Short mmCIF file of C-alpha atoms in Angstrom, two decimals:
data_model
loop_
_atom_site.label_atom_id
_atom_site.label_comp_id
_atom_site.label_asym_id
_atom_site.label_seq_id
_atom_site.Cartn_x
_atom_site.Cartn_y
_atom_site.Cartn_z
CA UNK A 10 0.26 -0.90 -0.29
CA UNK A 11 1.52 3.85 -1.28
CA UNK A 12 4.34 1.54 -2.32
CA UNK A 13 3.87 3.90 -5.24
CA UNK A 14 3.18 6.75 -3.76
CA UNK A 15 6.02 7.02 -2.34
CA UNK A 16 8.51 5.56 -4.53
CA UNK A 17 7.71 8.30 -6.56
CA UNK A 18 8.72 10.69 -3.38
CA UNK A 19 11.61 9.52 -3.29
CA UNK A 20 13.51 9.82 -6.46
CA UNK A 21 11.19 13.76 -7.13
CA UNK A 22 13.04 14.10 -3.81
CA UNK A 23 15.83 13.24 -4.77
CA UNK A 24 15.33 14.61 -7.68
CA UNK A 25 15.12 18.41 -6.17
CA UNK A 26 18.68 17.04 -4.08
CA UNK A 27 20.23 17.40 -8.20
CA UNK A 28 18.90 20.23 -8.41
CA UNK A 29 20.10 21.70 -5.44
CA UNK A 30 23.61 20.10 -5.96
CA UNK A 31 24.36 21.70 -8.99
CA UNK A 32 23.51 24.73 -8.67
CA UNK A 33 26.30 25.33 -6.00
CA UNK A 34 28.73 24.44 -8.73
CA UNK A 35 27.36 27.59 -10.40
CA UNK A 36 28.75 31.32 -9.78
CA UNK A 37 26.77 33.54 -8.06
CA UNK A 38 24.36 35.58 -9.92
CA UNK A 39 20.90 35.02 -11.73
CA UNK A 40 21.08 31.85 -12.72
CA UNK A 41 22.45 29.52 -9.47
CA UNK A 42 19.66 31.93 -7.75
CA UNK A 43 17.31 29.72 -9.98
CA UNK A 44 18.21 26.97 -10.44
CA UNK A 45 17.85 27.40 -6.65
CA UNK A 46 14.07 28.02 -6.24
CA UNK A 47 13.70 25.37 -9.39
CA UNK A 48 15.34 23.22 -7.34
CA UNK A 49 12.62 24.65 -4.14
CA UNK A 50 9.81 24.26 -6.44
CA UNK A 51 10.57 20.25 -7.46
CA UNK A 52 10.90 19.59 -3.69
CA UNK A 53 7.74 21.64 -3.09
CA UNK A 54 6.03 19.39 -6.39
CA UNK A 55 7.45 16.38 -5.16
CA UNK A 56 5.31 16.73 -1.91
CA UNK A 57 2.10 17.81 -3.65
CA UNK A 58 2.52 14.50 -6.05
CA UNK A 59 2.74 12.35 -3.51
CA UNK A 60 -0.44 12.80 -2.20
CA UNK A 61 -2.03 13.07 -4.77
CA UNK A 62 -1.44 9.73 -5.69
CA UNK A 63 -1.34 8.12 -1.82
CA UNK A 64 -5.58 9.53 -1.79
CA UNK A 65 -6.59 8.17 -5.33
CA UNK A 66 -4.40 4.12 -4.16
CA UNK A 67 -6.48 4.55 -0.76
CA UNK A 68 -10.18 5.43 -2.26
CA UNK A 69 -9.41 2.83 -5.25
CA UNK A 70 -8.34 0.46 -2.43
CA UNK A 71 -11.29 1.10 -0.68
CA UNK A 72 -13.76 0.36 -3.53
CA UNK A 73 -11.57 -2.46 -4.20
CA UNK A 74 -12.98 -3.86 -1.05
CA UNK A 75 -16.81 -2.75 -1.89
CA UNK A 76 -17.31 -4.40 -5.04
CA UNK A 77 -15.28 -7.29 -3.48
CA UNK A 78 -17.46 -7.19 -0.56
CA UNK A 79 -20.68 -5.76 -1.64
CA UNK A 80 -22.72 -6.62 1.05
CA UNK A 81 -20.50 -4.16 3.37
CA UNK A 82 -21.68 -0.38 4.35
CA UNK A 83 -18.82 1.71 2.91
CA UNK A 84 -19.06 6.37 3.88
CA UNK A 85 -20.85 9.03 2.05
CA UNK A 86 -17.55 9.67 1.63
CA UNK A 87 -16.36 6.90 -1.10
CA UNK A 88 -20.09 6.53 -2.17
CA UNK A 89 -21.01 9.84 -3.64
CA UNK A 90 -17.18 10.61 -5.27
CA UNK A 91 -18.27 11.36 -8.84
CA UNK A 92 -15.62 8.83 -10.85
CA UNK A 93 -15.60 9.65 -14.20
CA UNK A 94 -17.29 7.56 -17.56
CA UNK A 95 -14.79 7.06 -19.78
CA UNK A 96 -12.22 5.41 -15.86
CA UNK A 97 -15.19 3.36 -15.27
CA UNK A 98 -15.07 2.50 -18.88
CA UNK A 99 -11.76 1.55 -19.35
CA UNK A 100 -10.49 -1.85 -19.50
CA UNK A 101 -8.39 -2.61 -16.81
CA UNK A 102 -8.05 -4.95 -13.55
CA UNK A 103 -9.97 -3.62 -10.01
CA UNK A 104 -7.29 -2.05 -8.71
CA UNK A 105 -5.56 -0.71 -11.33
CA UNK A 106 -8.72 1.16 -13.51
CA UNK A 107 -10.46 2.14 -9.46
CA UNK A 108 -7.00 3.82 -9.03
CA UNK A 109 -6.82 6.10 -12.28
CA UNK A 110 -10.85 7.22 -11.65
CA UNK A 111 -9.55 7.73 -8.29
CA UNK A 112 -6.28 9.78 -9.74
CA UNK A 113 -7.82 11.85 -11.99
CA UNK A 114 -10.30 12.80 -10.35
CA UNK A 115 -8.21 15.36 -8.26
CA UNK A 116 -5.25 15.72 -11.14
CA UNK A 117 -7.05 19.26 -11.63
CA UNK A 118 -6.25 20.41 -7.90
CA UNK A 119 -2.75 20.22 -6.04
CA UNK A 120 -3.30 19.50 -2.57
CA UNK A 121 -0.95 21.90 -1.30
CA UNK A 122 -1.83 23.05 2.03
CA UNK A 123 -1.73 21.62 5.43
CA UNK A 124 -5.87 21.57 5.39
CA UNK A 125 -6.27 20.21 2.13
CA UNK A 126 -4.05 17.46 2.94
CA UNK A 127 -6.22 17.15 6.19
CA UNK A 128 -9.53 17.82 4.16
CA UNK A 129 -8.30 14.70 1.67
CA UNK A 130 -7.70 12.32 4.51
CA UNK A 131 -8.16 12.58 7.74
CA UNK A 132 -12.16 10.67 7.74
CA UNK A 133 -10.53 7.07 7.04
CA UNK A 134 -8.39 8.18 10.82
CA UNK A 135 -9.58 7.24 13.76
CA UNK A 136 -10.62 10.12 15.69
CA UNK A 137 -7.51 10.40 18.21
CA UNK A 138 -5.55 9.80 15.75
CA UNK A 139 -5.87 12.36 12.85
CA UNK A 140 -3.01 14.07 11.37
CA UNK A 141 -1.90 17.51 11.99
CA UNK A 142 -4.08 17.85 14.86
CA UNK A 143 -2.73 18.64 18.72
CA UNK A 144 -3.49 15.49 19.87
CA UNK A 145 -1.45 14.20 17.43
CA UNK A 146 1.11 15.93 16.98
CA UNK A 147 2.95 14.98 20.11
CA UNK A 148 4.90 12.67 18.43
CA UNK A 149 5.95 13.70 15.57
CA UNK A 150 7.92 16.99 17.89
CA UNK A 151 10.03 13.72 19.70
CA UNK A 152 10.69 12.06 16.15
CA UNK A 153 14.97 12.07 16.30
CA UNK A 154 13.63 14.55 12.76
CA UNK A 155 11.80 16.97 14.20
CA UNK A 156 13.34 20.30 13.93
CA UNK A 157 12.63 23.65 16.21
CA UNK A 158 11.90 25.21 13.66
CA UNK A 159 9.02 23.36 12.22
CA UNK A 160 7.16 22.69 15.65
CA UNK A 161 9.34 26.25 17.30
CA UNK A 162 10.43 23.56 20.89
CA UNK A 163 12.97 20.88 20.37
CA UNK A 164 11.95 17.31 21.43
CA UNK A 165 14.02 17.53 24.22
CA UNK A 166 12.64 20.82 25.87
CA UNK A 167 9.30 19.46 24.99
CA UNK A 168 9.91 15.88 27.10
CA UNK A 169 10.78 18.39 30.09
CA UNK A 170 7.28 19.84 30.39
CA UNK A 171 4.00 18.20 32.57
CA UNK A 172 0.92 16.90 31.83
CA UNK A 173 -0.39 20.73 31.27
CA UNK A 174 2.58 22.12 30.05
CA UNK A 175 3.16 19.36 26.80
CA UNK A 176 -1.52 20.06 26.35
CA UNK A 177 -0.42 23.73 25.12
CA UNK A 178 3.22 23.47 23.94
CA UNK A 179 1.58 20.80 21.46
CA UNK A 180 -1.03 23.46 20.28
CA UNK A 181 1.64 26.71 20.14
CA UNK A 182 3.75 23.50 17.49
CA UNK A 183 0.85 23.08 15.18
CA UNK A 184 0.46 26.94 14.72
CA UNK A 185 4.90 26.39 13.76
CA UNK A 186 3.69 23.82 11.70
CA UNK A 187 1.12 25.47 9.30
CA UNK A 188 2.69 28.86 9.61
CA UNK A 189 6.52 26.96 8.35
CA UNK A 190 4.59 24.84 5.21
CA UNK A 191 2.53 28.28 4.17
CA UNK A 192 5.10 29.80 3.73
CA UNK A 193 7.03 26.15 1.74
CA UNK A 194 4.11 26.28 0.10
CA UNK A 195 3.41 30.04 -0.72
CA UNK A 196 7.48 30.62 -2.14
CA UNK A 197 6.53 27.58 -5.02
CA UNK A 198 3.90 29.99 -5.88
CA UNK A 199 5.27 31.93 -5.81
CA UNK A 200 7.79 31.19 -8.21
CA UNK A 201 5.37 30.67 -10.68
CA UNK A 202 3.00 32.54 -11.32
CA UNK A 203 5.40 35.76 -10.58
CA UNK A 204 8.60 34.13 -11.21
CA UNK A 205 9.00 34.74 -7.05
CA UNK A 206 8.60 37.79 -7.25
CA UNK A 207 6.00 39.05 -5.06
CA UNK A 208 6.34 43.09 -4.92
CA UNK A 209 8.65 44.45 -6.65
CA UNK A 210 12.46 42.18 -6.41
CA UNK A 211 12.57 39.06 -6.06
CA UNK A 212 12.94 37.66 -3.17
CA UNK A 213 16.19 36.03 -2.61
CA UNK A 214 17.38 33.08 -2.32
CA UNK A 215 20.40 30.50 -0.41
CA UNK A 216 21.72 27.48 -0.69
CA UNK A 217 20.43 26.90 2.95
CA UNK A 218 17.46 28.00 3.17
CA UNK A 219 15.86 25.89 0.29
CA UNK A 220 18.04 23.07 2.08
CA UNK A 221 15.73 23.20 5.52
CA UNK A 222 12.33 23.48 2.33
CA UNK A 223 13.48 19.78 0.97
CA UNK A 224 14.00 18.25 4.53
CA UNK A 225 11.25 19.64 6.09
CA UNK A 226 8.51 18.50 2.41
CA UNK A 227 9.76 15.14 3.36
CA UNK A 228 9.86 15.18 7.20
CA UNK A 229 6.08 16.01 6.48
CA UNK A 230 6.10 13.07 3.85
CA UNK A 231 7.60 10.55 5.73
CA UNK A 232 5.64 11.49 8.79
CA UNK A 233 2.41 11.71 7.31
CA UNK A 234 3.38 7.82 4.61
CA UNK A 235 3.69 6.78 8.59
CA UNK A 236 1.21 7.80 9.74
CA UNK A 237 -2.06 6.64 6.88
CA UNK A 238 0.21 2.57 6.67
CA UNK A 239 -0.54 1.93 9.89
CA UNK A 240 -4.19 4.14 10.05
CA UNK A 241 -5.54 2.86 7.16
CA UNK A 242 -5.78 -1.14 7.84
CA UNK A 243 -8.20 0.13 11.33
CA UNK A 244 -10.32 1.46 8.69
CA UNK A 245 -11.16 -1.05 6.46
CA UNK A 246 -12.05 -3.10 9.83
CA UNK A 247 -13.74 -0.68 11.39
CA UNK A 248 -16.06 -0.40 8.22
CA UNK A 249 -16.17 -4.79 8.19
CA UNK A 250 -14.32 -5.78 5.25
CA UNK A 251 -12.64 -9.07 6.41
CA UNK A 252 -8.63 -9.79 6.73
CA UNK A 253 -8.92 -11.40 2.95
CA UNK A 254 -10.87 -8.86 1.12
CA UNK A 255 -8.28 -6.88 2.87
CA UNK A 256 -4.65 -8.87 1.92
CA UNK A 257 -6.69 -9.04 -1.96
CA UNK A 258 -6.88 -4.98 -1.89
CA UNK A 259 -3.39 -4.91 -0.40
CA UNK A 260 -3.50 -3.82 2.57
#
């Protein structure tokens, strides 16, 4: 499950780092800076592509499971999906047909806000485990790869807090997370839509800032990937699908 999405993400984030390495070899100036911008955009694009592919994969597996065990009731969120007719008529095996249908469903959108990620994925999660909420973010703060620039607090300092203080720290950290990723995603938008010139002059860019943006995108995708892989099998089980069906759809 999600193997293709993660494989493509790994390839794409490596391409972003390749551009960063290439930029470092250039003489200072516009060309070097623009390769840095290309690296930033590629990193964010890798994030967008991962979440689009992952969503298509989950929808496809849920519908395929319903096809196998037709008596199971599935939520309106899935029942009411408007899938393209061409996808329904496509001559392909069930899993691939559903995956392509779900991919076409989302291809006109981008998944470049934390709110959009929550909208697409959180209905697959149990309430207390949903992505990007204050209850679940503690394990992200204490993850070995966490960064203070993302959460506003180090793992060491977070662990020193008492229970009440940790609750407050998680809420504040969530605000910092939203702020950090909004900045990363907006910079990509500015590069594409106004050549990184939101006002009069192009914004300055550096090797360090691009490197950090790629690291932070990778952190977000990896943590969400782990959470989705953990929660989606539980989601199918709670709907009533058997272990045999889950195995058949690759969960």
